């Protein structure tokens, strides 16, 4: 798709749009929407609930009204129905984890120029060791996958295969949705040991403990389970350099029996890497946050599948938000 033509207005709007982002993030960070869910409040009352200052609380609430996330009647602020659904912690549709994850990334994005000069990350790799960071990251991954899996999973033909390996599956969202859709299917979620509590809590919440298990390990070091006939690699290759990404595809193929199905889900770049926009920007996010990760092109991912010995390599006719796509190969 051709990029929208630039105008001075669009330039200024793009440059300053982080103000709205920051107002939204402050609301989520302060859990302002949950605080308002107990009932409408004046700025002073809101400040009391937040443990903050009436001047600041009033200004933020007014800006959130201007953004259409709160309403105001007289002096009383209240959540809009949308905010109640998506921004209140107790709601099953709460999206705050992924918004807080975005917030944690902002500081590194402000230093993109440094990464471009050095070719390396500015984000501290130890951030992942921080419990709050990890919770927002993993539950943020749940927020994203849980929104798209119910539409995408029914469009992916698994044939009569019986067990799915969700490699780097995080909280297991995809494995759970595949199993929900295929009543006979079993799955194992393979991820780092620190992910276990999040995955096990999610598996329990989906009431699928009989069919979905968690196996802890590092896919670059440890053997991966070999009793599966489908491998689902969702958003793990972009964290790795091309050699390691190809290695992960190869070891996944080697873990499957003949006829096994290998599926890669990624933000897929077109072959000249100049779009679509989100995968191109996501590549910068990997420049900022990893030693050598990147978004991959359709051609690169197809080659990885071919090199791993797969046949029937193809792009499936499914498209997720932000141009995520699925490539398939049969072992
Ligand atoms: C971007 S998340 C994707 C999660 C999930 N597949 C999804 O699509 O929602 C990447 C996942 O890979 C896991 N991961 C990263 N490096 C890993 C490694 N070396 N071994 C096992 N898991 C790893 C992370 O813990 C995280 O859960």
Coordinates of C-alpha atoms and ligand atoms in Angstrom, one line a residue:
X1 CA 0.0 0.0 0.0
X2 CA 1.3 3.5 -0.9
X3 CA 2.1 5.6 2.1
X4 CA -0.3 8.5 2.8
X5 CA 1.0 11.7 1.2
X6 CA 2.8 14.0 3.7
X7 CA 1.4 17.4 4.6
X8 CA 2.8 19.8 7.2
X9 CA -0.3 19.0 9.4
X10 CA 0.5 15.3 9.2
X11 CA 4.1 15.9 10.1
X12 CA 3.2 18.0 13.2
X13 CA 0.6 15.5 14.2
X14 CA 3.0 12.5 13.9
X15 CA 5.7 14.4 15.8
X16 CA 3.5 15.4 18.7
X17 CA 1.3 12.3 19.0
X18 CA 3.3 11.0 21.9
X19 CA 1.6 13.5 24.1
X20 CA -1.7 11.7 23.7
X21 CA 0.2 8.4 24.2
X22 CA 1.7 9.6 27.4
X23 CA -1.6 10.9 28.8
X24 CA -3.1 7.4 28.1
X25 CA -0.1 5.7 29.7
X26 CA -0.3 7.9 32.8
X27 CA -4.0 7.0 33.2
X28 CA -3.1 3.3 32.9
X29 CA -0.1 3.6 35.2
X30 CA -2.1 5.3 37.8
X31 CA -4.9 2.8 37.3
X32 CA -7.2 5.9 37.1
X33 CA -9.8 4.0 35.1
X34 CA -10.2 1.3 37.8
X35 CA -10.4 4.1 40.4
X36 CA -13.2 5.8 38.5
X37 CA -15.1 2.5 38.0
X38 CA -16.2 2.7 41.6
X39 CA -18.2 5.8 40.7
X40 CA -17.8 9.3 39.1
X41 CA -15.5 11.7 40.9
X42 CA -14.5 15.3 41.0
X43 CA -10.8 16.2 40.4
X44 CA -10.3 16.4 44.2
X45 CA -12.0 13.1 44.8
X46 CA -10.1 11.5 42.0
X47 CA -6.8 12.9 43.4
X48 CA -7.7 11.4 46.7
X49 CA -8.4 8.0 45.2
X50 CA -5.1 8.1 43.2
X51 CA -3.1 9.4 46.2
X52 CA -2.2 12.4 44.0
X53 CA -2.7 16.1 43.5
X54 CA -6.1 17.7 42.5
X55 CA -4.5 20.0 39.9
X56 CA -2.6 17.2 38.2
X57 CA -5.5 14.8 38.4
X58 CA -7.9 17.4 37.0
X59 CA -5.7 18.2 34.1
X60 CA -5.1 14.6 33.2
X61 CA -8.8 13.8 33.5
X62 CA -9.7 16.7 31.3
X63 CA -7.2 15.5 28.7
X64 CA -8.7 12.0 28.9
X65 CA -12.1 13.5 28.3
X66 CA -10.7 15.3 25.3
X67 CA -9.4 12.0 24.0
X68 CA -12.8 10.5 24.5
X69 CA -11.8 8.0 27.2
X70 CA -13.6 9.7 30.0
X71 CA -16.8 11.8 30.2
X72 CA -17.5 14.9 32.3
X73 CA -20.8 16.1 33.6
X74 CA -20.5 19.3 35.7
X75 CA -17.5 18.6 37.8
X76 CA -17.8 14.8 37.8
X77 CA -15.5 12.6 35.7
X78 CA -16.6 9.1 34.7
X79 CA -15.3 6.2 32.5
X80 CA -16.8 5.9 29.0
X81 CA -18.2 2.4 28.3
X82 CA -15.1 1.7 26.2
X83 CA -12.7 2.6 29.0
X84 CA -14.7 0.5 31.5
X85 CA -14.2 -2.5 29.1
X86 CA -10.6 -2.1 28.0
X87 CA -8.9 -0.1 30.7
X88 CA -10.3 -1.3 34.0
X89 CA -8.1 -3.9 35.6
X90 CA -10.9 -6.2 36.7
X91 CA -12.4 -6.4 33.2
X92 CA -11.8 -9.6 31.2
X93 CA -11.0 -7.4 28.2
X94 CA -8.4 -5.3 30.1
X95 CA -5.6 -4.2 27.6
X96 CA -3.5 -2.4 30.2
X97 CA -0.7 -4.9 30.3
X98 CA 0.3 -4.4 26.7
X99 CA -0.1 -0.6 27.1
X100 CA 2.3 -0.7 30.1
X101 CA 4.7 -2.8 28.0
X102 CA 4.5 -0.1 25.3
X103 CA 5.2 2.5 28.1
X104 CA 8.3 0.6 29.2
X105 CA 9.6 0.7 25.7
X106 CA 9.2 4.4 25.3
X107 CA 12.5 5.5 26.9
X108 CA 14.5 3.3 24.5
X109 CA 12.6 4.7 21.5
X110 CA 13.5 8.2 22.6
X111 CA 17.2 7.1 22.0
X112 CA 16.7 5.5 18.7
X113 CA 19.4 7.7 17.2
X114 CA 22.0 6.1 19.5
X115 CA 21.0 2.6 18.4
X116 CA 21.2 3.7 14.7
X117 CA 24.8 4.9 15.4
X118 CA 26.0 2.0 17.4
X119 CA 24.0 -0.8 15.6
X120 CA 23.3 -2.2 19.0
X121 CA 20.5 -2.0 21.6
X122 CA 20.0 0.8 24.1
X123 CA 17.5 -1.2 26.2
X124 CA 19.0 -2.9 29.2
X125 CA 18.7 -6.7 28.7
X126 CA 18.3 -7.1 32.4
X127 CA 14.9 -5.4 32.2
X128 CA 13.5 -8.8 31.5
X129 CA 14.7 -10.0 34.9
X130 CA 12.5 -7.3 36.6
X131 CA 9.3 -9.0 37.8
X132 CA 6.9 -6.1 36.9
X133 CA 8.5 -5.7 33.4
X134 CA 8.1 -9.4 32.8
X135 CA 4.5 -9.5 34.0
X136 CA 3.5 -6.6 31.7
X137 CA 5.5 -8.2 28.8
X138 CA 4.0 -11.7 29.2
X139 CA 0.4 -10.6 30.0
X140 CA 0.8 -8.0 27.2
X141 CA 1.6 -10.9 24.8
X142 CA -1.6 -12.5 26.2
X143 CA -3.6 -9.3 25.5
X144 CA -2.5 -9.3 21.9
X145 CA -2.7 -13.0 21.1
X146 CA -6.0 -13.4 22.9
X147 CA -7.6 -10.8 20.6
X148 CA -6.5 -12.3 17.3
X149 CA -6.3 -16.1 18.0
X150 CA -10.1 -16.7 18.0
X151 CA -10.3 -15.3 14.4
X152 CA -7.0 -16.7 13.1
X153 CA -7.0 -20.3 14.6
X154 CA -10.1 -21.5 12.7
X155 CA -8.5 -20.4 9.4
X156 CA -5.4 -22.7 9.9
X157 CA -5.8 -26.3 8.8
X158 CA -4.0 -28.7 11.1
X159 CA -5.2 -31.8 9.3
X160 CA -5.6 -34.8 11.7
X161 CA -2.5 -33.9 13.7
X162 CA -2.7 -34.5 17.4
X163 CA -0.2 -32.5 19.4
X164 CA 1.1 -28.9 19.1
X165 CA 4.4 -27.6 20.4
X166 CA 4.0 -23.9 21.2
X167 CA 7.7 -22.9 21.1
X168 CA 8.4 -19.7 23.1
X169 CA 4.7 -19.8 23.8
X170 CA 4.8 -17.3 26.7
X171 CA 1.5 -17.6 28.6
X172 CA 0.4 -20.2 26.1
X173 CA -2.4 -18.2 24.5
X174 CA -2.0 -19.7 21.1
X175 CA -1.8 -23.3 22.3
X176 CA -4.9 -22.7 24.4
X177 CA -6.9 -21.3 21.5
X178 CA -5.8 -24.1 19.2
X179 CA -6.9 -26.6 21.8
X180 CA -10.2 -24.8 22.3
X181 CA -10.9 -25.0 18.6
X182 CA -9.8 -28.7 18.2
X183 CA -11.3 -30.8 21.0
X184 CA -8.9 -33.7 20.4
X185 CA -5.7 -31.6 20.2
X186 CA -3.1 -31.6 23.0
X187 CA -0.3 -29.0 23.4
X188 CA 2.9 -28.3 25.2
X189 CA 4.1 -24.7 25.8
X190 CA 7.9 -24.5 25.8
X191 CA 9.4 -21.3 27.3
X192 CA 11.9 -20.0 29.8
X193 CA 11.5 -21.2 33.4
X194 CA 10.4 -17.7 34.6
X195 CA 7.4 -17.9 32.3
X196 CA 6.0 -21.0 34.1
X197 CA 3.7 -19.3 36.6
X198 CA 2.1 -17.1 33.9
X199 CA 1.5 -20.1 31.6
X200 CA 0.2 -22.4 34.3
X201 CA -2.2 -19.7 35.5
X202 CA -3.5 -19.1 32.0
X203 CA -3.8 -22.8 31.3
X204 CA -5.8 -23.2 34.5
X205 CA -8.0 -20.2 33.7
X206 CA -8.9 -21.8 30.3
X207 CA -9.7 -25.1 32.2
X208 CA -7.3 -27.0 29.9
X209 CA -4.8 -28.5 32.4
X210 CA -5.7 -32.0 31.1
X211 CA -4.6 -31.2 27.6
X212 CA -2.0 -28.4 27.8
X213 CA 1.2 -28.6 29.7
X214 CA 4.3 -26.4 30.2
X215 CA 7.9 -27.4 29.7
X216 CA 10.7 -25.1 30.8
X217 CA 13.8 -24.6 28.8
X218 CA 15.9 -22.4 26.6
X219 CA 15.3 -23.3 22.9
X220 CA 18.8 -22.2 22.0
X221 CA 20.4 -24.6 24.5
X222 CA 18.0 -27.3 25.7
X223 CA 16.3 -30.1 23.7
X224 CA 12.7 -29.3 22.8
X225 CA 9.8 -31.8 23.2
X226 CA 9.8 -34.4 20.4
X227 CA 6.3 -35.9 20.9
X228 CA 4.4 -33.3 18.8
X229 CA 3.4 -33.3 15.1
X230 CA 2.8 -29.5 14.9
X231 CA 5.3 -26.7 15.8
X232 CA 3.9 -23.2 16.2
X233 CA 6.6 -20.5 16.3
X234 CA 4.8 -17.2 17.1
X235 CA 6.8 -14.1 17.4
X236 CA 10.0 -15.7 18.6
X237 CA 12.2 -15.5 15.5
X238 CA 12.3 -11.7 15.4
X239 CA 14.2 -11.7 18.7
X240 CA 17.1 -13.6 17.1
X241 CA 19.7 -12.9 14.4
X242 CA 19.2 -14.7 11.0
X243 CA 21.6 -17.6 11.9
X244 CA 19.8 -18.4 15.2
X245 CA 16.4 -17.9 13.7
X246 CA 17.2 -20.4 11.0
X247 CA 18.6 -22.7 13.7
X248 CA 15.4 -22.5 15.6
X249 CA 13.3 -23.3 12.5
X250 CA 15.7 -26.3 11.8
X251 CA 15.5 -27.7 15.3
X252 CA 11.7 -27.4 15.3
X253 CA 11.6 -29.3 12.0
X254 CA 13.9 -31.9 13.4
X255 CA 11.6 -32.4 16.4
X256 CA 8.6 -33.3 14.2
X257 CA 7.9 -36.6 12.6
X258 CA 7.5 -36.9 8.8
X259 CA 4.3 -35.2 7.8
X260 CA 4.6 -32.8 10.7
X261 CA 3.5 -29.2 10.2
X262 CA 5.7 -26.3 11.0
X263 CA 4.0 -22.9 11.3
X264 CA 5.7 -19.5 11.7
X265 CA 3.7 -16.5 12.8
X266 CA 5.6 -13.2 12.5
X267 CA 5.2 -9.5 11.5
X268 CA 6.2 -10.2 7.9
X269 CA 8.1 -7.7 5.8
X270 CA 7.8 -7.5 2.0
X271 CA 10.9 -8.8 0.3
X272 CA 12.6 -5.4 -0.1
X273 CA 12.0 -4.7 3.6
X274 CA 10.4 -1.3 3.1
X275 CA 7.0 -2.2 4.4
X276 CA 4.4 -2.8 5.5
X277 CA 4.8 0.0 8.1
X278 CA 4.3 -2.0 11.3
X279 CA 6.9 -4.7 10.5
X280 CA 9.3 -2.1 9.4
X281 CA 8.9 -0.1 12.7
X282 CA 8.9 -3.4 14.6
X283 CA 12.4 -4.1 13.2
X284 CA 13.6 -0.9 14.9
X285 CA 12.0 -2.1 18.1
X286 CA 14.3 -5.1 17.8
X287 CA 17.3 -2.9 17.0
X288 CA 16.5 -1.0 20.3
X289 CA 15.9 -4.1 22.4
X290 CA 18.0 -7.0 21.2
X291 CA 21.6 -7.7 20.2
X292 CA 20.7 -8.8 16.7
X293 CA 17.0 -9.4 16.2
X294 CA 14.9 -8.0 13.4
X295 CA 11.7 -8.4 11.4
X296 CA 12.1 -10.9 8.6
X297 CA 10.9 -10.8 5.0
X298 CA 8.5 -13.4 3.5
X299 CA 11.5 -14.6 1.4
X300 CA 13.8 -15.0 4.4
X301 CA 11.2 -17.0 6.4
X302 CA 10.4 -19.2 3.3
X303 CA 14.2 -19.9 2.9
X304 CA 14.5 -20.9 6.6
X305 CA 11.6 -23.4 6.1
X306 CA 13.2 -24.8 2.9
X307 CA 16.7 -25.0 4.6
X308 CA 15.1 -26.9 7.4
X309 CA 14.0 -29.5 4.9
X310 CA 10.3 -28.5 4.7
X311 CA 8.2 -29.0 1.6
X312 CA 4.9 -27.4 0.6
X313 CA 6.3 -24.1 1.9
X314 CA 3.6 -21.4 1.6
X315 CA 2.2 -18.3 3.0
X316 CA -1.3 -19.0 4.5
X317 CA -4.1 -16.6 3.4
X318 CA -4.5 -15.2 6.9
X319 CA -3.5 -11.7 8.1
X320 CA -3.5 -10.5 11.7
X321 CA -3.4 -6.9 12.9
X322 CA -0.2 -5.1 12.2
X323 CA 0.5 -7.3 9.2
X324 CA 1.3 -10.5 11.1
X325 CA 1.2 -13.5 8.8
X326 CA 1.7 -17.2 8.9
X327 CA 4.1 -19.3 6.8
X328 CA 3.7 -23.1 6.7
X329 CA 5.9 -26.0 5.7
X330 CA 5.5 -29.8 6.0
X331 CA 8.4 -31.9 7.3
Ligands
LIG1 C1 7.3 -12.1 21.9 S1 7.0 -13.4 23.0 C2 5.8 -14.3 22.1 C3 4.9 -15.2 22.9 C4 3.9 -16.1 22.2 N1 4.6 -17.0 21.3 C5 2.9 -15.2 21.4 O1 3.0 -15.1 20.2 O2 2.1 -14.6 22.1 C6 8.5 -14.3 22.9 C7 8.5 -15.5 23.9 O3 9.7 -16.3 23.6 C8 10.2 -16.6 24.9 N2 11.6 -16.9 24.7 C9 12.6 -16.0 24.3 N3 13.8 -16.5 24.2 C10 13.6 -17.8 24.6 C11 14.5 -18.9 24.7 N4 15.8 -18.8 24.4 N5 14.0 -20.1 25.0 C12 12.7 -20.3 25.3 N6 11.8 -19.3 25.2 C13 12.3 -18.0 24.9 C14 9.9 -15.5 25.8 O4 10.0 -15.8 27.1 C15 8.5 -15.1 25.3 O5 7.5 -15.8 26.0

